[in-house]
Amino acid sequence: MKRQPDDSFSEIGIEQALDEIAARMGEIMGESGPDAIALFAGNGSMMNQTAVGMNRHFLHAIGSDQYFTTITIDQSGKMVAAGRTGSWAAGPLDLVDMDVLMLFGANPFIAHSTMSVLGVDPVKRLKHAKQRGLKLIVVDPRRTETAAHADLTFQPYPGEDAAIAAGLIRLILMEGWHDAEFCDQYVGADRLAALLEAVEPFTPEVAEARSGLESESIRAIAEMFAHQNKRGHVMTATGSNMARYSNLAVHMVQLLNIICGRFPRAGTRITSIDMLNPPKEVYAEVNPASRPWENHPPSRIRGAGNFFGERVSGTLTDEILTPGPGKIRALIVDGANPMTSLPDRDKAHDALRALDLLVVIDTWPTPTTQLADYILPAKLQYERPDMSPAHPALKFYPGAWAQFTPAIVPAPEGADVVDDWYVFWALAKRLGITINFAGMRAMDGDEPPTTEDLIEILLERSQTSLDELRTHPHGRQFPMKEDFVKPPPPGRDAKFDVMPADVLGELNRYRNEPFAQHRAGPGRDFTHLLSSRRMRDLYNSYGVLMPTVRKRNKYNPAYLNGEDIAELGLESGQLVEVVSAHGRTRAILEHDDTMRRGVVALSQGWGGTPGQEDIMVDGSCVNALVDTDTRFESINAMPHMSSVPVRFEPVRSATTIAA
């Protein structure tokens, strides 16, 4: 589809569209350089292995580093924490080796994306673990579906996870429940002493008052996690990573794993391997703090860093709107919907409209495609071959599982659709550049490869082959050879940096800022704190347009505790405006007593074009409430997309809505 001067769209052939797009990109690069071209990739392409191998390397080929993804919008705090503290080379323990698991702001029963621990079949695997005796601790403002199976569940205010973690660290160290031998070898006495000094102000009473937990909660958590059980793990998800002080919170939570030594040690049996990557030895050692953002010049927007070659998405709209060298003029969106995923929806709308060229590769009409100059139709997942995802730093699957899936059905007769990768290959040919596919093979032929050709390239360094995977159409659990985590080689004695100066500065600033309940509550301008929430059947914005899904999910409600609704003089089912200091969005209230009082939950990924929204079609846009200019974290410019103070203004009664 091509946008016309009157803003309507007309159908054109895919090759004509690519001719015109390449010509316009060439003009833009000639005028402003390659960094005027950017890519925004979402889960629609990041879970498509040939798209991942081609789209990012297209940017490399033209000389642009303007690569953005949705990863830096929901969990970049993990990258900051690993960059400042260091990481464990052998990764986390596998679920089968745990006696205890603690989750902060994670609901794997619904999210299905708690990677490395519960990314696959979380319900069945966690229930089996519980049957063999696993203890589960859940910390979340809502009593989630996962929390219903927990041994301990706590409902703090959003944005206060750092206080809980600091209080736990203090108590564990004071009681001697930490792993002293591990800390001696991998932390060091001086750093451990500095950590204890840093958390000294966070007594259990202070941590509980700040986070809104009941008395003795900190001790109950510490006893179960650190004293009564010695093998386990604690992890965060979007709840912690999207709130105020997210980098600090994730850092402090990760320190619990470090001081308790919750990692595979030398001699631990390896129970999962990645068959789609090269074999590697696994060592019990620290990958030292690398601070990757210091290896690149800071962004011109809020001084944000660069993470392993990825720009942070919280700055994308300003990179488009801010004049000067490096201004983005053309954007390719591959399998994403930035209009509903980027913070500050109105600014995102202005930025996308300001582009000289917006190309969107997608299978659905979205608020983003409405603004595109060209919409390129991609094949649906059943219409193309693919293989299970793999990443060197993540454990996607238990055991040694891998799968190849051929195309199941052909594209509809006469449909002018292509694989995502083809768009980038074809643009490169027209621009006279060569893509190094996945960093492994130059795409220098004149004829396009097939998707299966590309998958074979991806598997060249793997521990299996395409022919082998073809013989197991439902995937294969490869036999595991007996292997163990190895001691570190001589001289590799890096230690965790548990309390670097910038983290200490954040901790002290956090300690001196108002508690959550002092920023919102009865008698104040804002009565509630916003938190994020997943919805069954939906994955961010995916599923919002599917008729079968919408039958079960008419819109994304504003979930409130019933006592809060009554105290506000409102009704369940009533249409209200949710108002923050930055913006407002309409929402329909829904009674939900699993919510902590004083907290409202709204799901991300909904919303439409500003000023043209119909709540029963588009739902409520949470990101209209989010400010990117003044409320964000350092290093990754992560906006505060949770723990935002809000209030409610009635629009219509529940009776009117029902009618």
XYZ file of N, CA, C and O in Angstrom, residues 115-257:
572
model
N 12.256 -15.417 30.425
C 13.279 -16.207 29.759
C 14.316 -16.750 30.737
O 14.544 -16.192 31.799
N 14.962 -17.829 30.320
C 16.029 -18.530 31.030
C 15.531 -19.347 32.213
O 16.229 -20.221 32.700
N 14.323 -19.100 32.701
C 13.794 -19.890 33.816
C 12.427 -20.473 33.475
O 12.215 -21.676 33.561
N 11.486 -19.618 33.040
C 10.122 -20.084 32.781
C 9.602 -19.551 31.450
O 8.461 -19.135 31.352
N 10.438 -19.562 30.423
C 9.996 -19.049 29.131
C 9.098 -20.005 28.374
O 8.330 -19.595 27.524
N 9.193 -21.291 28.645
C 8.461 -22.307 27.894
C 7.565 -23.099 28.838
O 8.016 -23.561 29.887
N 6.300 -23.247 28.468
C 5.332 -24.056 29.217
C 5.408 -23.758 30.715
O 5.575 -24.670 31.535
N 5.282 -22.487 31.101
C 5.508 -22.130 32.509
C 4.513 -22.754 33.473
O 4.888 -23.099 34.598
N 3.264 -22.910 33.064
C 2.253 -23.427 33.990
C 2.582 -24.865 34.391
O 2.682 -25.198 35.579
N 2.764 -25.708 33.401
C 3.028 -27.117 33.697
C 4.351 -27.287 34.441
O 4.439 -28.029 35.426
N 5.399 -26.574 33.992
C 6.718 -26.764 34.595
C 6.749 -26.244 36.037
O 7.366 -26.864 36.906
N 6.094 -25.121 36.284
C 6.099 -24.593 37.648
C 5.255 -25.481 38.569
O 5.620 -25.719 39.733
N 4.143 -26.003 38.069
C 3.332 -26.909 38.889
C 4.103 -28.190 39.228
O 4.038 -28.691 40.363
N 4.855 -28.711 38.251
C 5.668 -29.890 38.530
C 6.735 -29.580 39.574
O 7.007 -30.392 40.470
N 7.348 -28.397 39.454
C 8.373 -28.011 40.429
C 7.771 -27.871 41.824
O 8.386 -28.269 42.827
N 6.571 -27.317 41.884
C 5.904 -27.189 43.183
C 5.610 -28.571 43.782
O 5.734 -28.771 44.992
N 5.243 -29.519 42.935
C 4.946 -30.863 43.426
C 6.170 -31.531 44.035
O 6.056 -32.327 44.970
N 7.352 -31.220 43.511
C 8.567 -31.813 44.088
C 9.110 -30.993 45.248
O 10.152 -31.331 45.823
N 8.446 -29.876 45.611
C 8.832 -29.158 46.820
C 9.360 -27.754 46.631
O 9.758 -27.111 47.607
N 9.383 -27.226 45.409
C 9.865 -25.864 45.188
C 9.037 -24.865 45.990
O 7.806 -24.926 46.010
N 9.709 -23.925 46.649
C 9.043 -22.820 47.318
C 9.005 -21.625 46.365
O 10.009 -21.293 45.738
N 7.846 -20.987 46.272
C 7.653 -19.871 45.357
C 7.275 -18.623 46.141
O 6.352 -18.649 46.961
N 8.001 -17.530 45.875
C 7.728 -16.231 46.492
C 7.419 -15.252 45.365
O 8.190 -15.131 44.415
N 6.295 -14.542 45.457
C 5.902 -13.582 44.435
C 5.712 -12.215 45.080
O 4.990 -12.086 46.073
N 6.381 -11.205 44.488
C 6.273 -9.820 44.952
C 5.678 -9.015 43.800
O 6.323 -8.830 42.764
N 4.446 -8.550 43.964
C 3.736 -7.890 42.864
C 2.574 -7.090 43.454
O 1.922 -7.552 44.386
N 2.285 -5.884 42.914
C 1.151 -5.117 43.445
C -0.193 -5.820 43.291
O -1.163 -5.452 43.947
N -0.240 -6.831 42.435
C -1.466 -7.587 42.226
C -1.244 -9.031 42.656
O -0.139 -9.559 42.515
N -2.266 -9.665 43.167
C -2.200 -11.084 43.463
C -2.469 -11.820 42.152
O -3.596 -12.122 41.783
N -1.397 -12.117 41.428
C -1.485 -12.587 40.052
C -1.872 -14.067 39.979
O -1.939 -14.774 40.990
N -2.071 -14.522 38.737
C -2.348 -15.936 38.497
C -1.191 -16.799 38.995
O -1.396 -17.904 39.507
N 0.038 -16.308 38.822
C 1.200 -17.044 39.333
C 1.223 -17.017 40.855
O 1.514 -18.024 41.508
N 0.901 -15.856 41.439
C 0.921 -15.714 42.899
C -0.076 -16.643 43.579
O 0.099 -16.999 44.748
N -1.116 -17.059 42.851
C -2.098 -17.974 43.439
C -1.462 -19.305 43.826
O -2.023 -20.049 44.638
N -0.284 -19.605 43.268
C 0.412 -20.860 43.570
C 1.620 -20.636 44.475
O 2.404 -21.563 44.690
N 1.787 -19.418 44.991
C 2.980 -19.079 45.765
C 2.853 -19.518 47.222
O 1.750 -19.581 47.785
N 3.992 -19.794 47.832
C 4.046 -20.057 49.269
C 3.999 -18.753 50.053
O 3.440 -18.701 51.146
N 4.608 -17.712 49.505
C 4.545 -16.368 50.080
C 4.227 -15.392 48.963
O 4.837 -15.442 47.893
N 3.268 -14.513 49.180
C 2.969 -13.475 48.196
C 2.823 -12.144 48.913
O 2.219 -12.071 49.994
N 3.415 -11.103 48.321
C 3.429 -9.775 48.919
C 3.036 -8.758 47.853
O 3.434 -8.872 46.693
N 2.275 -7.750 48.273
C 1.740 -6.772 47.329
C 2.209 -5.362 47.704
O 1.513 -4.620 48.375
N 3.395 -4.984 47.236
C 3.915 -3.649 47.536
C 3.339 -2.608 46.588
O 2.641 -2.933 45.610
N 3.644 -1.349 46.847
C 3.381 -0.300 45.866
C 4.354 -0.460 44.701
O 5.514 -0.842 44.902
N 3.925 -0.171 43.472
C 4.873 -0.218 42.352
C 5.941 0.857 42.516
O 5.686 1.927 43.059
N 7.153 0.551 42.044
C 8.249 1.510 42.108
C 9.033 1.464 43.400
O 9.908 2.311 43.618
N 8.764 0.494 44.276
C 9.468 0.426 45.554
C 10.224 -0.898 45.731
O 10.607 -1.262 46.841
N 10.496 -1.598 44.627
C 11.212 -2.869 44.729
C 12.627 -2.685 45.260
O 13.177 -3.582 45.909
N 13.244 -1.540 44.984
C 14.612 -1.308 45.464
C 14.662 -1.329 46.985
O 15.627 -1.834 47.583
N 13.638 -0.783 47.636
C 13.617 -0.777 49.105
C 13.495 -2.195 49.647
O 14.158 -2.560 50.631
N 12.641 -3.000 49.033
C 12.467 -4.383 49.487
C 13.782 -5.145 49.355
O 14.229 -5.825 50.294
N 14.418 -5.027 48.179
C 15.674 -5.744 47.951
C 16.764 -5.261 48.901
O 17.525 -6.063 49.446
N 16.854 -3.944 49.114
C 17.870 -3.406 50.034
C 17.632 -3.910 51.453
O 18.581 -4.267 52.170
N 16.362 -3.942 51.883
C 16.054 -4.458 53.209
C 16.412 -5.930 53.344
O 16.910 -6.370 54.395
N 16.169 -6.705 52.289
C 16.526 -8.125 52.314
C 18.039 -8.307 52.380
O 18.544 -9.157 53.144
N 18.771 -7.541 51.577
C 20.230 -7.651 51.582
C 20.777 -7.351 52.977
O 21.631 -8.082 53.507
N 20.286 -6.284 53.584
C 20.758 -5.908 54.915
C 20.497 -7.024 55.923
O 21.395 -7.423 56.688
N 19.280 -7.543 55.937
C 18.929 -8.571 56.912
C 19.730 -9.849 56.678
O 20.234 -10.470 57.624
N 19.869 -10.256 55.415
C 20.599 -11.488 55.093
C 22.060 -11.381 55.524
O 22.624 -12.316 56.111
N 22.686 -10.236 55.244
C 24.084 -10.057 55.644
C 24.227 -9.974 57.160
O 25.159 -10.554 57.745
N 23.307 -9.274 57.811
C 23.387 -9.132 59.265
C 23.197 -10.481 59.965
O 23.832 -10.766 60.991
N 22.321 -11.332 59.408
C 22.048 -12.630 60.016
C 23.068 -13.697 59.613
O 23.049 -14.806 60.152
N 23.923 -13.365 58.660
C 24.891 -14.356 58.191
C 24.285 -15.426 57.314
O 24.819 -16.540 57.215
N 23.176 -15.125 56.648
C 22.509 -16.098 55.779
C 23.042 -16.054 54.342
O 22.546 -16.779 53.474
N 24.005 -15.202 54.079
C 24.591 -15.133 52.743
C 25.565 -16.300 52.555
O 25.906 -17.009 53.515
N 26.040 -16.484 51.332
C 27.026 -17.533 51.035
C 28.408 -16.906 51.200
O 28.944 -16.295 50.273
N 28.971 -17.053 52.371
C 30.228 -16.373 52.693
C 31.369 -16.835 51.793
O 32.197 -16.021 51.356
N 31.428 -18.123 51.497
C 32.510 -18.639 50.658
C 32.417 -18.059 49.243
O 33.425 -17.632 48.665
N 31.203 -18.035 48.689
C 31.019 -17.472 47.351
C 31.389 -15.988 47.353
O 32.060 -15.496 46.430
N 30.932 -15.256 48.356
C 31.215 -13.820 48.422
C 32.705 -13.558 48.576
O 33.237 -12.604 47.987
N 33.413 -14.372 49.353
C 34.861 -14.197 49.487
C 35.553 -14.321 48.134
O 36.465 -13.546 47.814
N 35.109 -15.289 47.336
C 35.788 -15.557 46.072
C 35.355 -14.617 44.958
O 36.186 -14.195 44.142
N 34.062 -14.252 44.925
C 33.550 -13.544 43.753
C 33.070 -12.115 44.040
O 32.655 -11.420 43.116
N 33.120 -11.680 45.291
C 32.770 -10.303 45.637
C 33.950 -9.614 46.316
O 34.395 -8.548 45.894
N 34.465 -10.217 47.365
C 35.578 -9.646 48.107
C 35.094 -8.927 49.353
O 34.013 -8.332 49.376
N 35.919 -8.971 50.403
C 35.517 -8.428 51.698
C 35.238 -6.941 51.635
O 34.280 -6.443 52.235
N 36.087 -6.185 50.925
C 35.911 -4.729 50.873
C 34.597 -4.358 50.192
O 33.860 -3.488 50.679
N 34.298 -4.992 49.082
C 33.070 -4.671 48.356
C 31.840 -5.117 49.144
O 30.805 -4.440 49.114
N 31.955 -6.239 49.833
C 30.822 -6.699 50.625
C 30.563 -5.737 51.785
O 29.398 -5.425 52.099
N 31.629 -5.243 52.391
C 31.474 -4.276 53.482
C 30.851 -2.980 52.973
O 30.002 -2.371 53.646
N 31.252 -2.548 51.769
C 30.677 -1.329 51.192
C 29.196 -1.512 50.894
O 28.386 -0.586 51.064
N 28.818 -2.710 50.474
C 27.407 -2.992 50.219
C 26.608 -2.921 51.516
O 25.528 -2.317 51.563
N 27.111 -3.542 52.575
C 26.398 -3.521 53.848
C 26.242 -2.093 54.363
O 25.177 -1.714 54.865
N 27.276 -1.282 54.194
C 27.179 0.113 54.616
C 26.125 0.853 53.805
O 25.366 1.674 54.342
N 26.052 0.567 52.516
C 25.092 1.257 51.649
C 23.656 0.946 52.022
O 22.773 1.811 51.947
N 23.385 -0.294 52.425
C 21.997 -0.687 52.734
C 21.664 -0.530 54.209
O 20.529 -0.830 54.619
N 22.619 -0.075 55.025
C 22.389 0.054 56.463
C 21.106 0.817 56.797
O 20.363 0.437 57.709
N 20.780 1.935 56.076
C 19.543 2.661 56.433
C 18.259 1.879 56.173
O 17.198 2.246 56.686
N 18.319 0.804 55.378
C 17.102 0.091 54.985
C 16.822 -1.040 55.971
O 16.889 -2.225 55.644
N 16.479 -0.649 57.187
C 16.050 -1.647 58.169
C 14.760 -2.298 57.679
O 14.066 -1.753 56.802
N 14.405 -3.452 58.220
C 13.124 -4.049 57.811
C 11.956 -3.089 57.982
O 11.056 -3.045 57.125
N 11.974 -2.299 59.059
C 10.865 -1.383 59.305
C 10.802 -0.298 58.231
O 9.715 0.060 57.737
N 11.984 0.230 57.832
C 12.027 1.261 56.785
C 11.584 0.671 55.450
O 10.784 1.272 54.714
N 12.105 -0.507 55.099
C 11.757 -1.131 53.820
C 10.268 -1.428 53.752
O 9.622 -1.230 52.703
N 9.693 -1.902 54.838
C 8.268 -2.225 54.855
C 7.405 -0.977 54.795
O 6.393 -0.937 54.066
N 7.810 0.065 55.509
C 7.031 1.306 55.469
C 7.074 1.923 54.088
O 6.061 2.415 53.573
N 8.252 1.886 53.484
C 8.399 2.510 52.165
C 7.606 1.754 51.101
O 6.970 2.357 50.233
N 7.649 0.449 51.123
C 7.023 -0.355 50.071
C 5.567 -0.681 50.359
O 4.861 -1.183 49.480
N 5.116 -0.409 51.587
C 3.738 -0.709 51.934
C 3.510 -2.145 52.346
O 2.366 -2.610 52.362
N 4.574 -2.871 52.709
C 4.420 -4.248 53.162
C 4.082 -4.285 54.647
O 4.421 -3.373 55.403
N 3.453 -5.362 55.064
C 3.124 -5.535 56.473
C 4.376 -5.843 57.284
O 5.389 -6.315 56.756
N 4.293 -5.590 58.577
C 5.405 -5.863 59.484
C 5.813 -7.334 59.401
O 4.967 -8.225 59.248
N 7.112 -7.578 59.489
C 7.726 -8.907 59.459
C 7.766 -9.516 58.058
O 8.207 -10.658 57.891
N 7.334 -8.769 57.020
C 7.375 -9.312 55.649
C 8.808 -9.541 55.190
O 9.123 -10.570 54.562
N 9.693 -8.581 55.460
C 11.081 -8.699 55.016
C 11.735 -9.930 55.637
O 12.429 -10.702 54.956
N 11.499 -10.147 56.914
C 12.087 -11.317 57.566
C 11.508 -12.611 56.983
O 12.242 -13.595 56.762
N 10.223 -12.651 56.706
C 9.611 -13.866 56.154
C 10.224 -14.206 54.792
O 10.516 -15.372 54.501
N 10.413 -13.180 53.953
C 11.012 -13.421 52.637
C 12.448 -13.900 52.795
O 12.876 -14.885 52.164
N 13.222 -13.199 53.633
C 14.637 -13.539 53.795
C 14.809 -14.951 54.339
O 15.703 -15.699 53.906
N 13.985 -15.327 55.285
C 14.112 -16.665 55.863
C 13.847 -17.746 54.820
O 14.585 -18.723 54.719
N 12.778 -17.574 54.026
C 12.468 -18.608 53.039
C 13.496 -18.630 51.914
O 13.933 -19.699 51.467
N 13.925 -17.448 51.444
C 14.815 -17.410 50.289
C 16.262 -17.740 50.656
O 16.942 -18.469 49.925
N 16.757 -17.188 51.779
C 18.185 -17.280 52.067
C 18.543 -18.236 53.196
O 19.657 -18.765 53.217
N 17.643 -18.449 54.145
C 17.980 -19.254 55.326
C 17.477 -20.689 55.203
O 18.228 -21.647 55.426
N 16.224 -20.849 54.826
C 15.632 -22.188 54.790
C 15.966 -22.949 53.514
O 15.908 -24.185 53.485
N 16.288 -22.232 52.439
C 16.590 -22.865 51.146
C 17.895 -22.301 50.605
O 18.124 -21.088 50.681
N 18.736 -23.153 50.036
C 20.068 -22.728 49.613
C 20.285 -22.813 48.103
O 21.342 -22.436 47.611
N 19.313 -23.329 47.356
C 19.436 -23.373 45.898
C 18.213 -22.695 45.302
O 17.083 -23.061 45.610
N 18.439 -21.711 44.477
C 17.302 -21.019 43.888
C 17.726 -19.786 43.128
O 18.900 -19.608 42.808
N 16.766 -18.918 42.869
C 17.040 -17.748 42.035
C 15.958 -16.714 42.293
O 14.838 -17.044 42.694
N 16.303 -15.456 42.065
C 15.322 -14.376 42.088
C 15.453 -13.626 40.771
O 16.556 -13.422 40.267
N 14.330 -13.213 40.204
C 14.383 -12.503 38.930
C 13.286 -11.455 38.844
O 12.266 -11.522 39.541
N 13.536 -10.492 37.979
C 12.583 -9.413 37.729
C 12.009 -9.547 36.334
O 12.571 -10.221 35.472
N 10.895 -8.853 36.103
C 10.325 -8.765 34.755
C 9.844 -7.330 34.545
O 10.358 -6.396 35.167
N 8.850 -7.142 33.680
C 8.469 -5.782 33.293
C 8.011 -4.943 34.475
O 8.177 -3.724 34.467
N 7.439 -5.571 35.508
C 6.969 -4.797 36.644
C 8.059 -3.950 37.259
O 7.860 -2.762 37.547
N 9.229 -4.533 37.481
C 10.353 -3.786 38.054
C 11.044 -2.928 37.008
O 11.525 -1.826 37.307
N 11.128 -3.418 35.773
C 11.918 -2.759 34.738
C 11.257 -1.531 34.136
O 11.903 -0.787 33.400
N 9.967 -1.315 34.396
C 9.264 -0.184 33.791
C 8.904 0.901 34.806
O 8.289 1.904 34.445
N 9.297 0.728 36.058
C 8.872 1.645 37.114
C 9.958 2.682 37.423
O 11.045 2.674 36.838
N 9.663 3.562 38.362
C 10.664 4.519 38.852
C 11.851 3.755 39.425
O 11.705 2.710 40.033
N 13.025 4.316 39.263
C 14.259 3.711 39.766
C 14.387 2.259 39.317
O 14.804 1.388 40.071
N 14.043 2.014 38.063
C 14.074 0.639 37.554
C 15.491 0.083 37.518
O 15.715 -1.087 37.877
N 16.464 0.872 37.082
C 17.840 0.366 37.033
C 18.325 -0.009 38.425
O 18.982 -1.044 38.617
N 18.033 0.838 39.403
C 18.429 0.558 40.782
C 17.717 -0.686 41.304
O 18.335 -1.552 41.940
N 16.417 -0.789 41.056
C 15.649 -1.931 41.563
C 16.192 -3.243 41.017
O 16.391 -4.214 41.769
N 16.421 -3.305 39.701
C 16.919 -4.550 39.107
C 18.304 -4.872 39.654
O 18.621 -6.034 39.953
N 19.147 -3.851 39.802
C 20.481 -4.058 40.362
C 20.391 -4.669 41.767
O 21.054 -5.677 42.069
N 19.562 -4.077 42.622
C 19.472 -4.549 44.003
C 18.894 -5.963 44.072
O 19.348 -6.791 44.877
N 17.921 -6.260 43.227
C 17.358 -7.613 43.214
C 18.418 -8.620 42.769
O 18.546 -9.709 43.354
N 19.204 -8.264 41.743
C 20.246 -9.182 41.275
C 21.301 -9.428 42.349
O 21.915 -10.504 42.398
N 21.513 -8.447 43.233
C 22.489 -8.642 44.309
C 22.078 -9.765 45.254
O 22.927 -10.394 45.894
N 20.784 -10.035 45.346
C 20.336 -11.152 46.185
C 20.879 -12.476 45.650
O 21.288 -13.351 46.425
N 20.883 -12.639 44.325
C 21.477 -13.845 43.747
C 22.975 -13.905 44.039
O 23.527 -14.977 44.296
